[in-house]
PDB file of C-alpha atoms in Angstrom:
ATOM      1  CA  ALA A   1       5.082  12.054   4.841  1.00 45.00           C
ATOM      2  CA  ASN A   2       5.730  10.181   1.517  1.00 49.00           C
ATOM      3  CA  PHE A   3       9.108   8.962   2.638  1.00 51.00           C
ATOM      4  CA  GLY A   4      10.444  10.334  -0.501  1.00 53.00           C
ATOM      5  CA  VAL A   5       8.525   8.204  -2.703  1.00 57.00           C
ATOM      6  CA  PHE A   6       7.063  11.008  -4.710  1.00 56.00           C
ATOM      7  CA  GLY A   7      10.135  13.277  -4.669  1.00 57.00           C
ATOM      8  CA  ASP A   8      10.281  16.144  -2.328  1.00 59.00           C
ATOM      9  CA  ASP A   9       7.787  15.738   0.576  1.00 58.00           C
ATOM     10  CA  ALA A  10       6.630  19.627   0.127  1.00 62.00           C
ATOM     11  CA  ASN A  11       5.458  18.643  -3.032  1.00 65.00           C
ATOM     12  CA  GLY A  12       3.501  15.653  -1.934  1.00 63.00           C
ATOM     13  CA  PRO A  13       2.060  12.830  -3.906  1.00 64.00           C
ATOM     14  CA  PRO A  14       0.194  13.260  -7.530  1.00 65.00           C
ATOM     15  CA  ALA A  15      -3.208  14.799  -7.498  1.00 65.00           C
ATOM     16  CA  GLU A  16      -4.572  11.377  -8.923  1.00 63.00           C
ATOM     17  CA  LEU A  17      -3.592   9.813  -5.569  1.00 63.00           C
ATOM     18  CA  GLU A  18      -5.209  12.421  -3.478  1.00 61.00           C
ATOM     19  CA  ARG A  19      -8.857  12.354  -4.728  1.00 63.00           C
ATOM     20  CA  THR A  20     -11.599   9.763  -4.643  1.00 65.00           C
ATOM     21  CA  PRO A  21     -12.947   8.240  -7.862  1.00 67.00           C
ATOM     22  CA  PHE A  22     -16.489   9.483  -9.088  1.00 66.00           C
ATOM     23  CA  ASN A  23     -17.928   6.300  -8.435  1.00 69.00           C
ATOM     24  CA  ALA A  24     -16.364   5.416  -5.212  1.00 72.00           C
ATOM     25  CA  ASP A  25     -18.319   3.985  -2.362  1.00 80.00           C
ATOM     26  CA  ALA A  26     -16.814   4.268   0.986  1.00 80.00           C
ATOM     27  CA  SER A  27     -18.229   0.997   2.459  1.00 87.00           C
ATOM     28  CA  ARG A  28     -16.235  -0.900  -0.646  1.00 90.00           C
ATOM     29  CA  ARG A  29     -12.734   0.552  -0.595  1.00 90.00           C
ATOM     30  CA  ASP A  30     -11.626  -2.944  -2.122  1.00 93.00           C
ATOM     31  CA  LEU A  31     -13.222  -1.804  -5.246  1.00 91.00           C
ATOM     32  CA  GLU A  32     -11.627   1.333  -5.470  1.00 89.00           C
ATOM     33  CA  VAL A  33      -8.308  -0.269  -4.924  1.00 91.00           C
ATOM     34  CA  LEU A  34      -8.880  -2.698  -7.572  1.00 92.00           C
ATOM     35  CA  GLN A  35     -10.036   0.048 -10.122  1.00 89.00           C
ATOM     36  CA  TRP A  36      -7.030   1.769  -9.311  1.00 86.00           C
ATOM     37  CA  VAL A  37      -4.862  -1.168  -9.885  1.00 90.00           C
ATOM     38  CA  ARG A  38      -6.552  -2.414 -13.025  1.00 90.00           C
ATOM     39  CA  GLN A  39      -6.163   1.051 -14.677  1.00 87.00           C
ATOM     40  CA  ARG A  40      -2.337   0.750 -14.164  1.00 86.00           C
ATOM     41  CA  ARG A  41      -1.521  -2.751 -14.396  1.00 88.00           C
ATOM     42  CA  ALA A  42       0.995  -2.151 -17.143  1.00 90.00           C
ATOM     43  CA  GLU A  43       2.831   0.268 -15.091  1.00 86.00           C
ATOM     44  CA  LEU A  44       2.878  -1.509 -11.848  1.00 87.00           C
ATOM     45  CA  ALA A  45       5.995  -3.753 -10.699  1.00 89.00           C
ATOM     46  CA  GLY A  46       3.849  -4.480  -7.696  1.00 91.00           C
ATOM     47  CA  TRP A  47       1.318  -3.271  -5.302  1.00 93.00           C
ATOM     48  CA  VAL A  48       0.214  -3.343  -1.868  1.00 94.00           C
ATOM     49  CA  ALA A  49      -3.172  -1.850  -0.348  1.00 93.00           C
ATOM     50  CA  ILE A  50      -2.570  -0.588   3.299  1.00 93.00           C
ATOM     51  CA  ASP A  51      -5.809   0.018   5.048  1.00 92.00           C
ATOM     52  CA  SER A  52      -7.528  -0.019   8.676  1.00 91.00           C
ATOM     53  CA  ALA A  53     -10.619  -1.840   6.846  1.00 91.00           C
ATOM     54  CA  ASP A  54     -10.876  -5.392   6.164  1.00 94.00           C
ATOM     55  CA  LEU A  55     -10.633  -5.622   2.698  1.00 95.00           C
ATOM     56  CA  LEU A  56     -10.622  -9.433   2.418  1.00 97.00           C
ATOM     57  CA  ARG A  57     -14.024  -9.728   3.673  1.00 96.00           C
ATOM     58  CA  PHE A  58     -15.728  -8.733   0.533  1.00 95.00           C
ATOM     59  CA  PRO A  59     -16.004 -11.033  -2.795  1.00 96.00           C
ATOM     60  CA  SER A  60     -12.905  -9.586  -4.309  1.00 95.00           C
ATOM     61  CA  ALA A  61     -10.630 -11.001  -1.589  1.00 96.00           C
ATOM     62  CA  ALA A  62      -9.194 -13.246  -4.247  1.00 97.00           C
ATOM     63  CA  HIS A  63      -7.740 -10.239  -6.056  1.00 96.00           C
ATOM     64  CA  ILE A  64      -6.624  -8.699  -2.995  1.00 96.00           C
ATOM     65  CA  GLU A  65      -5.184 -11.442  -1.035  1.00 97.00           C
ATOM     66  CA  GLY A  66      -1.357 -11.205  -1.061  1.00 96.00           C
ATOM     67  CA  HIS A  67      -1.515  -7.391  -1.771  1.00 96.00           C
ATOM     68  CA  PHE A  68      -3.096  -6.303   1.441  1.00 97.00           C
ATOM     69  CA  VAL A  69      -1.611  -5.074   4.924  1.00 95.00           C
ATOM     70  CA  ARG A  70      -4.194  -4.139   7.532  1.00 95.00           C
ATOM     71  CA  THR A  71      -3.496  -1.714  10.083  1.00 93.00           C
ATOM     72  CA  SER A  72      -5.216  -0.731  13.357  1.00 88.00           C
ATOM     73  CA  ALA A  73      -5.283   2.494  15.216  1.00 81.00           C
ATOM     74  CA  GLU A  74      -5.573   0.428  18.613  1.00 84.00           C
ATOM     75  CA  ASN A  75      -2.636  -1.127  17.925  1.00 81.00           C
ATOM     76  CA  GLY A  76      -0.331   1.936  16.761  1.00 81.00           C
ATOM     77  CA  GLY A  77      -1.362   2.017  13.066  1.00 84.00           C
ATOM     78  CA  MET A  78       1.520   1.286  10.606  1.00 87.00           C
ATOM     79  CA  GLY A  79       4.099  -0.692  12.583  1.00 87.00           C
ATOM     80  CA  VAL A  80       7.305  -2.507  12.191  1.00 86.00           C
ATOM     81  CA  ALA A  81       5.263  -5.642  11.347  1.00 88.00           C
ATOM     82  CA  GLU A  82       2.850  -3.908   8.871  1.00 91.00           C
ATOM     83  CA  VAL A  83       5.968  -2.227   6.931  1.00 89.00           C
ATOM     84  CA  LYS A  84       7.714  -5.815   6.750  1.00 90.00           C
ATOM     85  CA  ALA A  85       4.927  -7.285   5.407  1.00 92.00           C
ATOM     86  CA  ALA A  86       4.128  -4.766   2.763  1.00 92.00           C
ATOM     87  CA  LEU A  87       7.953  -4.743   1.749  1.00 90.00           C
ATOM     88  CA  GLU A  88       7.686  -8.523   1.354  1.00 91.00           C
ATOM     89  CA  MET A  89       4.643  -8.352  -0.818  1.00 93.00           C
ATOM     90  CA  LEU A  90       6.652  -5.892  -2.960  1.00 91.00           C
ATOM     91  CA  GLY A  91       9.365  -8.366  -3.439  1.00 90.00           C
ATOM     92  CA  CYS A  92      11.730  -6.441  -1.114  1.00 88.00           C
ATOM     93  CA  ALA A  93      12.543  -9.460   1.406  1.00 84.00           C
ATOM     94  CA  GLU A  94      16.012  -8.132   2.201  1.00 85.00           C
ATOM     95  CA  ALA A  95      14.903  -4.539   2.620  1.00 84.00           C
ATOM     96  CA  ALA A  96      12.186  -6.075   5.022  1.00 82.00           C
ATOM     97  CA  GLN A  97      14.460  -8.126   7.252  1.00 83.00           C
ATOM     98  CA  GLN A  98      16.893  -4.757   7.455  1.00 83.00           C
ATOM     99  CA  PHE A  99      13.826  -2.696   8.379  1.00 80.00           C
ATOM    100  CA  ALA A 100      12.564  -5.525  10.940  1.00 78.00           C
ATOM    101  CA  ALA A 101      16.086  -5.686  12.321  1.00 83.00           C
ATOM    102  CA  GLY A 102      16.289  -2.064  13.140  1.00 76.00           C
ATOM    103  CA  PRO A 103      18.704   1.133  12.217  1.00 64.00           C
ATOM    104  CA  SER A 104      21.935  -0.901  13.280  1.00 58.00           C
ATOM    105  CA  ALA A 105      21.138  -3.842  10.642  1.00 53.00           C
ATOM    106  CA  ALA A 106      21.114  -0.983   7.730  1.00 53.00           C
ATOM    107  CA  PRO A 107      24.322  -1.509   5.456  1.00 58.00           C
ATOM    108  CA  ALA A 108      26.716   1.437   6.131  1.00 58.00           C
ATOM    109  CA  PRO A 109      26.577   4.418   3.311  1.00 60.00           C
ATOM    110  CA  PRO A 110      29.480   4.332   1.056  1.00 63.00           C
ATOM    111  CA  ALA A 111      32.264   6.385   2.107  1.00 62.00           C
ATOM    112  CA  PRO A 112      32.542   9.833   0.185  1.00 62.00           C
TER     113      PRO A 112
END
């Protein structure tokens, strides 16, 4: 599920997000991420790479640090802590706090 980020879940993300670049190296996903970011830098308000691989172990770490959340299948994948960290990296501190606090902390929807 894309959680509404790309519109209707049935349509899925844009095709460019579903394919690996022709020059990609599976052992260096850090470079794939940075290539994608650099090609779209002017369009991005912020970005976060979420991966189970340690993208900070490469020489490119200085460019990824502060934009990376590591997940772990052993720890349940994308959990509350990971979502909170990603939201904070995107400058959404209030949303991160509300998410971490659970559904009861979310503001009530406006009355019809």
